[in-house]
Coordinates of C-alpha atoms in Angstrom, one line a residue:
X1160 CA 0.6 12.6 4.6
X1161 CA 3.9 11.2 2.8
X1162 CA 5.2 9.2 5.8
X1163 CA 8.7 7.8 5.6
X1164 CA 10.9 6.2 7.6
X1165 CA 14.4 7.3 7.2
X1166 CA 17.3 4.8 7.1
X1167 CA 18.9 4.1 10.3
X1168 CA 22.3 5.7 9.1
X1169 CA 20.7 9.2 8.6
X1170 CA 21.6 11.4 11.5
X1171 CA 19.6 10.9 14.8
X1172 CA 18.6 13.5 17.3
X1173 CA 18.9 10.8 19.9
X1174 CA 18.4 7.1 21.1
X1175 CA 15.7 5.7 22.9
X1176 CA 15.8 2.7 25.8
X1177 CA 14.0 1.8 28.6
X1178 CA 15.4 0.4 31.9
X1179 CA 15.2 -3.0 33.0
X1180 CA 12.7 -3.9 35.6
X1181 CA 11.6 -7.0 37.7
X1182 CA 9.6 -9.7 35.7
X1183 CA 10.2 -12.7 33.7
X1184 CA 12.9 -11.1 31.5
X1185 CA 14.9 -9.8 33.9
X1186 CA 15.0 -13.0 35.3
X1187 CA 15.5 -14.3 39.4
X1188 CA 18.7 -14.2 41.5
X1189 CA 21.0 -11.3 42.3
X1190 CA 23.6 -12.0 39.8
X1191 CA 21.4 -12.8 37.1
X1192 CA 19.4 -9.6 37.4
X1193 CA 22.7 -7.4 37.9
X1194 CA 24.0 -8.8 34.4
X1195 CA 21.0 -7.6 32.9
X1196 CA 21.0 -3.9 34.4
X1197 CA 24.6 -4.0 33.4
X1198 CA 24.1 -4.6 30.2
X1199 CA 21.4 -2.3 29.1
X1200 CA 23.3 0.4 31.2
X1201 CA 26.7 -0.4 29.4
X1202 CA 24.6 -0.1 25.8
X1203 CA 23.2 3.2 26.7
X1204 CA 26.6 4.4 27.9
X1205 CA 28.0 3.3 24.9
X1206 CA 25.5 5.2 22.9
X1207 CA 25.8 8.3 24.7
X1208 CA 29.3 8.8 23.4
X1209 CA 27.9 9.5 20.0
X1210 CA 24.2 11.4 20.9
X1211 CA 22.0 11.9 23.3
X1212 CA 20.2 8.9 25.0
X1213 CA 16.9 9.1 27.0
X1214 CA 15.7 6.2 28.8
X1215 CA 12.3 5.3 30.2
X1216 CA 12.6 4.0 33.7
X1217 CA 10.1 2.6 35.8
X1218 CA 9.7 4.5 39.2
X1219 CA 10.9 1.3 40.9
X1220 CA 14.2 1.3 39.4
X1221 CA 14.9 5.1 39.3
X1222 CA 17.4 5.1 42.0
X1223 CA 19.3 2.2 40.4
X1224 CA 19.0 3.7 37.2
X1225 CA 20.7 7.3 37.8
X1226 CA 23.2 5.3 39.7
X1227 CA 24.5 3.2 37.1
X1228 CA 23.8 5.9 34.3
X1229 CA 24.7 8.9 35.8
X1230 CA 24.5 12.3 34.4
X1231 CA 25.1 10.7 30.8
X1232 CA 21.6 9.7 30.2
X1233 CA 18.4 11.3 30.4
X1234 CA 15.7 9.5 32.5
X1235 CA 11.8 9.7 31.8
X1236 CA 9.8 8.2 34.6
X1237 CA 7.2 5.7 33.0
X1238 CA 5.5 2.5 33.5
X1239 CA 7.6 -0.5 32.5
X1240 CA 7.0 -4.3 32.1
X1241 CA 9.2 -5.3 29.4
X1242 CA 11.8 -3.0 28.0
X1243 CA 12.6 -4.0 24.6
X1244 CA 12.0 -0.5 23.4
X1245 CA 12.7 -1.4 19.5
X1246 CA 9.6 -3.0 19.9
X1247 CA 7.3 -1.7 22.2
X1248 CA 8.5 2.1 21.5
X1249 CA 7.3 4.1 18.2
X1250 CA 8.5 3.8 14.7
X1251 CA 9.7 7.2 13.9
X1252 CA 8.8 8.6 10.4
X1253 CA 9.4 11.9 8.7
X1254 CA 7.1 13.7 6.3
X1255 CA 9.4 15.3 3.5
X1256 CA 6.7 17.8 2.5
X1257 CA 6.6 19.1 5.8
X1258 CA 10.1 20.0 7.2
X1259 CA 10.0 20.0 10.8
X1260 CA 7.2 17.4 11.5
X1261 CA 7.8 14.0 13.1
X1262 CA 5.8 11.3 13.3
X1263 CA 5.8 8.2 15.7
X1264 CA 4.2 4.6 14.2
X1265 CA 2.0 3.2 17.1
X1266 CA 2.0 -0.4 16.4
X1267 CA 0.1 -2.8 18.4
X1268 CA 2.5 -4.3 20.6
X1269 CA 1.2 -7.8 22.2
X1270 CA 4.5 -9.3 23.6
X1271 CA 5.3 -10.8 20.6
X1272 CA 2.0 -12.8 20.1
X1273 CA 0.7 -12.8 23.2
X1274 CA 2.8 -15.9 24.8
X1275 CA 1.5 -16.9 28.4
X1276 CA 5.0 -15.6 30.0
X1277 CA 5.0 -12.3 28.5
X1278 CA 4.1 -9.1 30.5
X1279 CA 3.3 -6.4 28.1
X1280 CA 0.4 -4.0 29.0
X1281 CA 2.6 -1.5 30.3
X1282 CA 5.1 -1.6 27.2
X1283 CA 2.1 -1.4 24.8
X1284 CA 1.9 2.2 25.9
X1285 CA 5.4 3.4 25.3
X1286 CA 5.0 4.5 21.8
X1287 CA 2.3 7.1 23.1
X1288 CA 4.4 8.0 26.1
X1289 CA 7.7 8.5 23.7
X1290 CA 5.7 10.3 21.1
X1291 CA 4.4 12.8 23.6
X1292 CA 7.9 13.7 24.9
X1293 CA 9.1 14.3 21.3
X1294 CA 6.1 16.0 20.3
X1295 CA 5.4 13.6 17.5
X1296 CA 2.6 13.4 15.4
X1297 CA 0.9 9.8 16.6
X1298 CA 0.4 7.6 13.4
X1299 CA -2.0 4.9 15.0
X1300 CA -1.8 1.5 13.2
X1301 CA -4.2 -2.0 13.6
X1302 CA -1.1 -3.9 12.8
X1303 CA 0.6 -6.2 15.7
X1304 CA 4.4 -5.0 14.8
X1305 CA 7.5 -4.5 16.4
X1306 CA 10.2 -2.3 15.5
X1307 CA 12.6 -5.1 15.5
X1308 CA 10.5 -6.8 12.6
X1309 CA 11.3 -4.6 9.9
X1310 CA 14.5 -2.8 8.5
X1311 CA 14.5 -0.3 5.9
X1312 CA 17.0 1.6 3.0
X1313 CA 14.9 5.0 3.6
X1314 CA 14.1 4.8 -0.1
X1315 CA 11.3 2.7 -0.1
X1316 CA 12.1 -1.0 0.6
X1317 CA 11.5 -2.5 4.0
X1318 CA 12.9 -6.2 4.8
X1319 CA 9.9 -8.5 6.7
X1320 CA 9.2 -12.0 7.9
X1321 CA 6.6 -13.9 6.8
X1322 CA 6.3 -15.8 10.6
X1323 CA 6.5 -12.4 12.0
X1324 CA 3.9 -9.9 10.5
X1325 CA 1.8 -12.8 9.5
X1326 CA 1.8 -14.8 12.6
X1327 CA -1.7 -15.9 13.4
X1328 CA -1.0 -14.7 17.1
X1329 CA -0.2 -11.1 15.8
X1330 CA -2.4 -10.5 12.9
X1331 CA -4.9 -13.3 12.4
X1332 CA -6.5 -11.8 9.6
X1333 CA -3.7 -10.4 7.7
X1334 CA -2.2 -11.3 4.3
X1335 CA 0.6 -10.2 2.5
X1336 CA -1.0 -7.6 0.8
X1337 CA -2.8 -5.8 3.8
X1338 CA 0.6 -5.8 5.7
X1339 CA 2.1 -4.4 2.5
X1340 CA -0.6 -1.6 2.4
X1341 CA -0.2 -0.5 5.9
X1342 CA 3.7 -0.3 5.6
X1343 CA 3.1 1.8 2.6
X1344 CA 0.9 4.3 4.8
X1345 CA 2.6 4.1 7.9
X1346 CA 6.8 3.8 6.5
X1347 CA 6.3 4.7 3.1
X1348 CA 7.3 1.4 1.7
X1349 CA 7.3 0.9 -1.8
X1350 CA 8.4 -2.5 -1.8
X1351 CA 8.4 -5.5 0.9
X1352 CA 11.1 -8.2 0.7
X1353 CA 9.8 -10.8 2.5
X1354 CA 12.1 -13.5 4.3
X1355 CA 10.3 -16.7 5.0
X1356 CA 12.1 -17.5 8.2
X1357 CA 14.3 -16.2 10.8
X1358 CA 16.9 -17.9 12.9
X1359 CA 16.4 -20.9 14.8
X1360 CA 16.6 -20.1 18.5
X1361 CA 14.1 -16.8 17.9
X1362 CA 11.6 -19.5 17.8
X1363 CA 12.2 -20.7 21.1
X1364 CA 10.2 -19.7 24.4
X1365 CA 11.6 -16.2 24.6
X1366 CA 12.0 -16.1 20.8
X1367 CA 10.0 -13.2 18.7
X1368 CA 9.1 -15.6 16.0
X1369 CA 11.8 -14.7 13.4
X1370 CA 12.8 -11.0 13.6
X1371 CA 14.5 -9.5 10.7
X1372 CA 16.9 -7.3 12.6
X1373 CA 18.9 -10.4 13.6
X1374 CA 19.2 -12.0 10.3
X1375 CA 19.6 -8.9 8.0
X1376 CA 19.9 -5.4 7.6
X1377 CA 20.7 -2.7 4.9
X1378 CA 23.8 -0.6 5.4
X1379 CA 23.0 1.4 2.6
X1380 CA 20.7 1.2 -0.3
X1381 CA 21.4 -2.0 -2.5
X1382 CA 23.4 -3.8 0.0
X1383 CA 22.5 -6.2 2.7
X1384 CA 24.5 -7.8 5.6
X1385 CA 23.3 -11.1 6.2
X1386 CA 24.1 -13.0 9.2
X1387 CA 26.2 -16.4 8.4
X1388 CA 26.4 -19.4 10.3
X1389 CA 29.2 -21.2 8.9
X1390 CA 29.4 -24.1 11.6
X1391 CA 27.6 -27.2 10.3
X1392 CA 26.8 -28.4 13.7
X1393 CA 24.4 -25.4 14.2
X1394 CA 21.1 -25.4 12.7
X1395 CA 21.4 -21.9 11.4
X1396 CA 24.0 -23.5 9.1
X1397 CA 21.2 -24.7 6.5
X1398 CA 19.2 -21.6 7.4
X1399 CA 21.4 -18.8 6.7
X1400 CA 22.4 -20.3 3.5
X1401 CA 18.7 -20.7 2.4
X1402 CA 18.0 -17.4 3.2
X1403 CA 21.3 -16.4 1.2
X1404 CA 19.6 -18.0 -2.0
X1405 CA 16.5 -16.5 -1.3
X1406 CA 17.6 -12.9 -1.0
X1407 CA 19.6 -13.5 -3.6
X1408 CA 16.6 -13.3 -6.0
X1409 CA 15.2 -10.2 -4.3
X1410 CA 15.3 -6.7 -5.8
X1411 CA 14.8 -3.7 -3.8
X1412 CA 12.1 -0.5 -4.7
X1413 CA 14.5 0.6 -7.2
X1414 CA 14.7 -2.6 -8.9
X1415 CA 18.3 -3.5 -8.0
X1416 CA 19.7 -7.1 -7.0
X1417 CA 21.0 -6.8 -3.6
X1418 CA 24.8 -7.0 -3.1
X1419 CA 24.9 -9.4 -0.1
X1420 CA 27.5 -9.3 2.5
X1421 CA 28.2 -12.1 4.9
X1422 CA 28.5 -11.4 8.3
X1423 CA 29.7 -14.3 10.0
X1424 CA 28.5 -15.5 13.7
X1425 CA 31.1 -16.1 16.5
X1426 CA 32.1 -19.8 17.2
X1427 CA 30.1 -20.4 20.1
X1428 CA 27.2 -22.6 19.6
X1429 CA 25.2 -23.4 22.7
X1430 CA 24.9 -21.4 26.1
X1431 CA 23.1 -23.4 28.7
X1432 CA 22.9 -26.2 26.6
X1433 CA 20.6 -24.5 23.9
X1434 CA 21.8 -23.3 20.3
X1435 CA 22.3 -19.6 20.4
X1436 CA 21.6 -17.2 17.6
X1437 CA 24.4 -15.0 18.6
X1438 CA 24.5 -12.5 15.6
X1439 CA 26.7 -9.1 14.7
X1440 CA 23.6 -8.3 12.2
X1441 CA 21.8 -7.0 15.4
X1442 CA 24.0 -3.5 15.5
X1443 CA 22.6 -0.2 16.3
X1444 CA 23.9 2.7 13.8
X1445 CA 24.5 5.9 15.9
X1446 CA 26.1 9.4 14.7
X1447 CA 29.4 8.9 13.8
X1448 CA 29.7 5.4 15.0
X1449 CA 28.3 1.9 15.4
X1450 CA 27.4 -0.2 18.4
X1451 CA 28.2 -3.7 17.9
X1452 CA 27.2 -6.8 19.7
X1453 CA 30.4 -8.6 21.2
X1454 CA 30.5 -12.2 22.5
X1455 CA 33.6 -12.4 24.6
X1456 CA 35.2 -14.0 21.4
X1457 CA 38.4 -11.4 20.4
X1458 CA 39.1 -12.9 17.3
X1459 CA 35.5 -13.1 16.0
X1460 CA 34.4 -9.5 17.5
X1461 CA 37.3 -7.8 15.7
X1462 CA 36.2 -9.5 12.5
X1463 CA 32.9 -8.1 12.8
X1464 CA 34.1 -4.9 13.5
X1465 CA 36.0 -4.7 10.4
X1466 CA 33.2 -6.0 8.4
X1467 CA 31.1 -3.3 9.7
X1468 CA 33.7 -0.6 9.4
X1469 CA 34.1 -1.3 5.7
X1470 CA 29.9 -1.4 5.5
X1471 CA 29.7 2.0 7.4
X1472 CA 32.3 3.9 6.1
X1473 CA 33.7 6.8 8.6
X1474 CA 32.1 5.4 11.5
X1475 CA 33.6 4.2 14.7
X1476 CA 32.6 0.7 15.9
X1477 CA 32.5 -0.1 19.4
X1478 CA 31.6 -3.4 20.9
X1479 CA 29.6 -4.1 24.0
X1480 CA 29.2 -7.7 25.4
X1481 CA 25.5 -8.5 24.5
X1482 CA 25.6 -12.2 26.1
X1483 CA 23.3 -11.0 28.8
X1484 CA 21.2 -9.3 26.2
X1485 CA 20.7 -12.3 24.2
X1486 CA 20.1 -14.6 27.2
X1487 CA 16.8 -12.6 27.5
X1488 CA 15.8 -13.2 23.8
X1489 CA 17.4 -10.2 21.8
X1490 CA 20.6 -8.0 21.2
X1491 CA 21.5 -4.4 21.0
X1492 CA 19.1 -3.3 17.7
X1493 CA 16.4 -4.7 20.0
X1494 CA 16.7 -2.8 23.1
X1495 CA 17.3 1.0 21.4
X1496 CA 15.2 2.9 19.0
X1497 CA 16.6 5.8 17.1
X1498 CA 14.9 9.6 16.6
X1499 CA 15.9 11.1 13.4
X1500 CA 16.8 14.4 13.2
X1501 CA 14.6 16.6 11.5
X1502 CA 14.8 20.3 10.6
X1503 CA 13.9 23.1 13.0
X1504 CA 13.1 19.7 15.5
X1505 CA 15.6 20.5 17.9
X1506 CA 13.6 22.8 19.8
X1507 CA 12.1 19.9 21.3
X1508 CA 15.4 18.9 22.9
X1509 CA 15.2 21.5 25.9
X1510 CA 11.2 20.5 26.1
X1511 CA 12.3 17.0 26.5
X1512 CA 14.9 17.9 29.2
X1513 CA 12.1 19.9 31.0
X1514 CA 9.0 18.1 30.5
X1515 CA 7.7 15.6 33.1
X1516 CA 5.5 12.8 32.2
X1517 CA 2.0 13.3 31.9
X1518 CA 0.1 11.8 34.7
X1519 CA -2.3 9.8 32.4
X1520 CA 0.0 7.9 29.9
X1521 CA -3.0 7.3 27.9
X1522 CA -3.8 11.0 27.2
X1523 CA -3.9 11.2 23.1
X1524 CA -0.5 12.9 21.5
X1525 CA -1.5 15.8 19.2
X1526 CA -1.8 13.1 16.4
X1527 CA -5.2 12.3 17.6
X1528 CA -6.4 9.2 19.5
X1529 CA -5.4 5.8 19.0
X1530 CA -7.5 3.5 17.1

């Protein structure tokens, strides 16, 4: 099988998300919880202006989800504990030799390294559930990985972080060569560009230990959008400067050096007394648009929209307040997962709207049993 992960800017059939449910990530207190529900709903409704959205919803939250999302978002009832679908859901791939076929990589998800606070046993089944709903071939993997831990150019280049895929709490026996071989098998990577680390706050208790999708992304082959912390009072000032120097020495799968475009952070340095990793890099590219993180700073948010409009010509950039999402450990890209459009795959759209979730979420998808 020649699986390849398409670029995020390629056409989508839909975006997948998961609705918040009670637990550590949602937090305590009515007002705080409501801010989480609202942020996830606002993101889904913004995406739905550009392409279909399907939301996994725990049965305990169905009434709330229907009330907040209305008819704009399709709902699939499924068990949900963690609701960061970029990480718990599948990474979609295509096979250029088999038009109309879509694959779903089922990484092992262990809650970002199995920290004591994480509730991830239900989320670990999301990739299989979504693959079954889509009719995708399941591509099983023994690598502990999350969708937020990689970014691709669609032409064989993947960005990854040493502190994520080589994390001993994720893959204690892995080394670079083994991870690179698995990326080649599952997503068609010919060149892995390794970042040595992620942003400072991402190593705190609710962090991912360095996800790349808050640091850098590839808006088009040969170009990088890189988070830039320009305030020397923030520890990421030194981090992002060092990452820029590192990435300036790297090349992609085609042998090109990267054109690096700085995407400055907003002015806010702290929230609740702790340093924040507010990043405009953590956006989602959709059909005809970009869903960007907003941080309540009109000038900085507008500056980021301008940079994103230049990076993605012809797309309309829409800002959604992402502060409640970042308060829980991530951003807009972290809670969404694009399903690429493939020829002749539209037949699954009507089936998706009608098909109930299988009673047993562990029932193998047609790609075979999980290994």
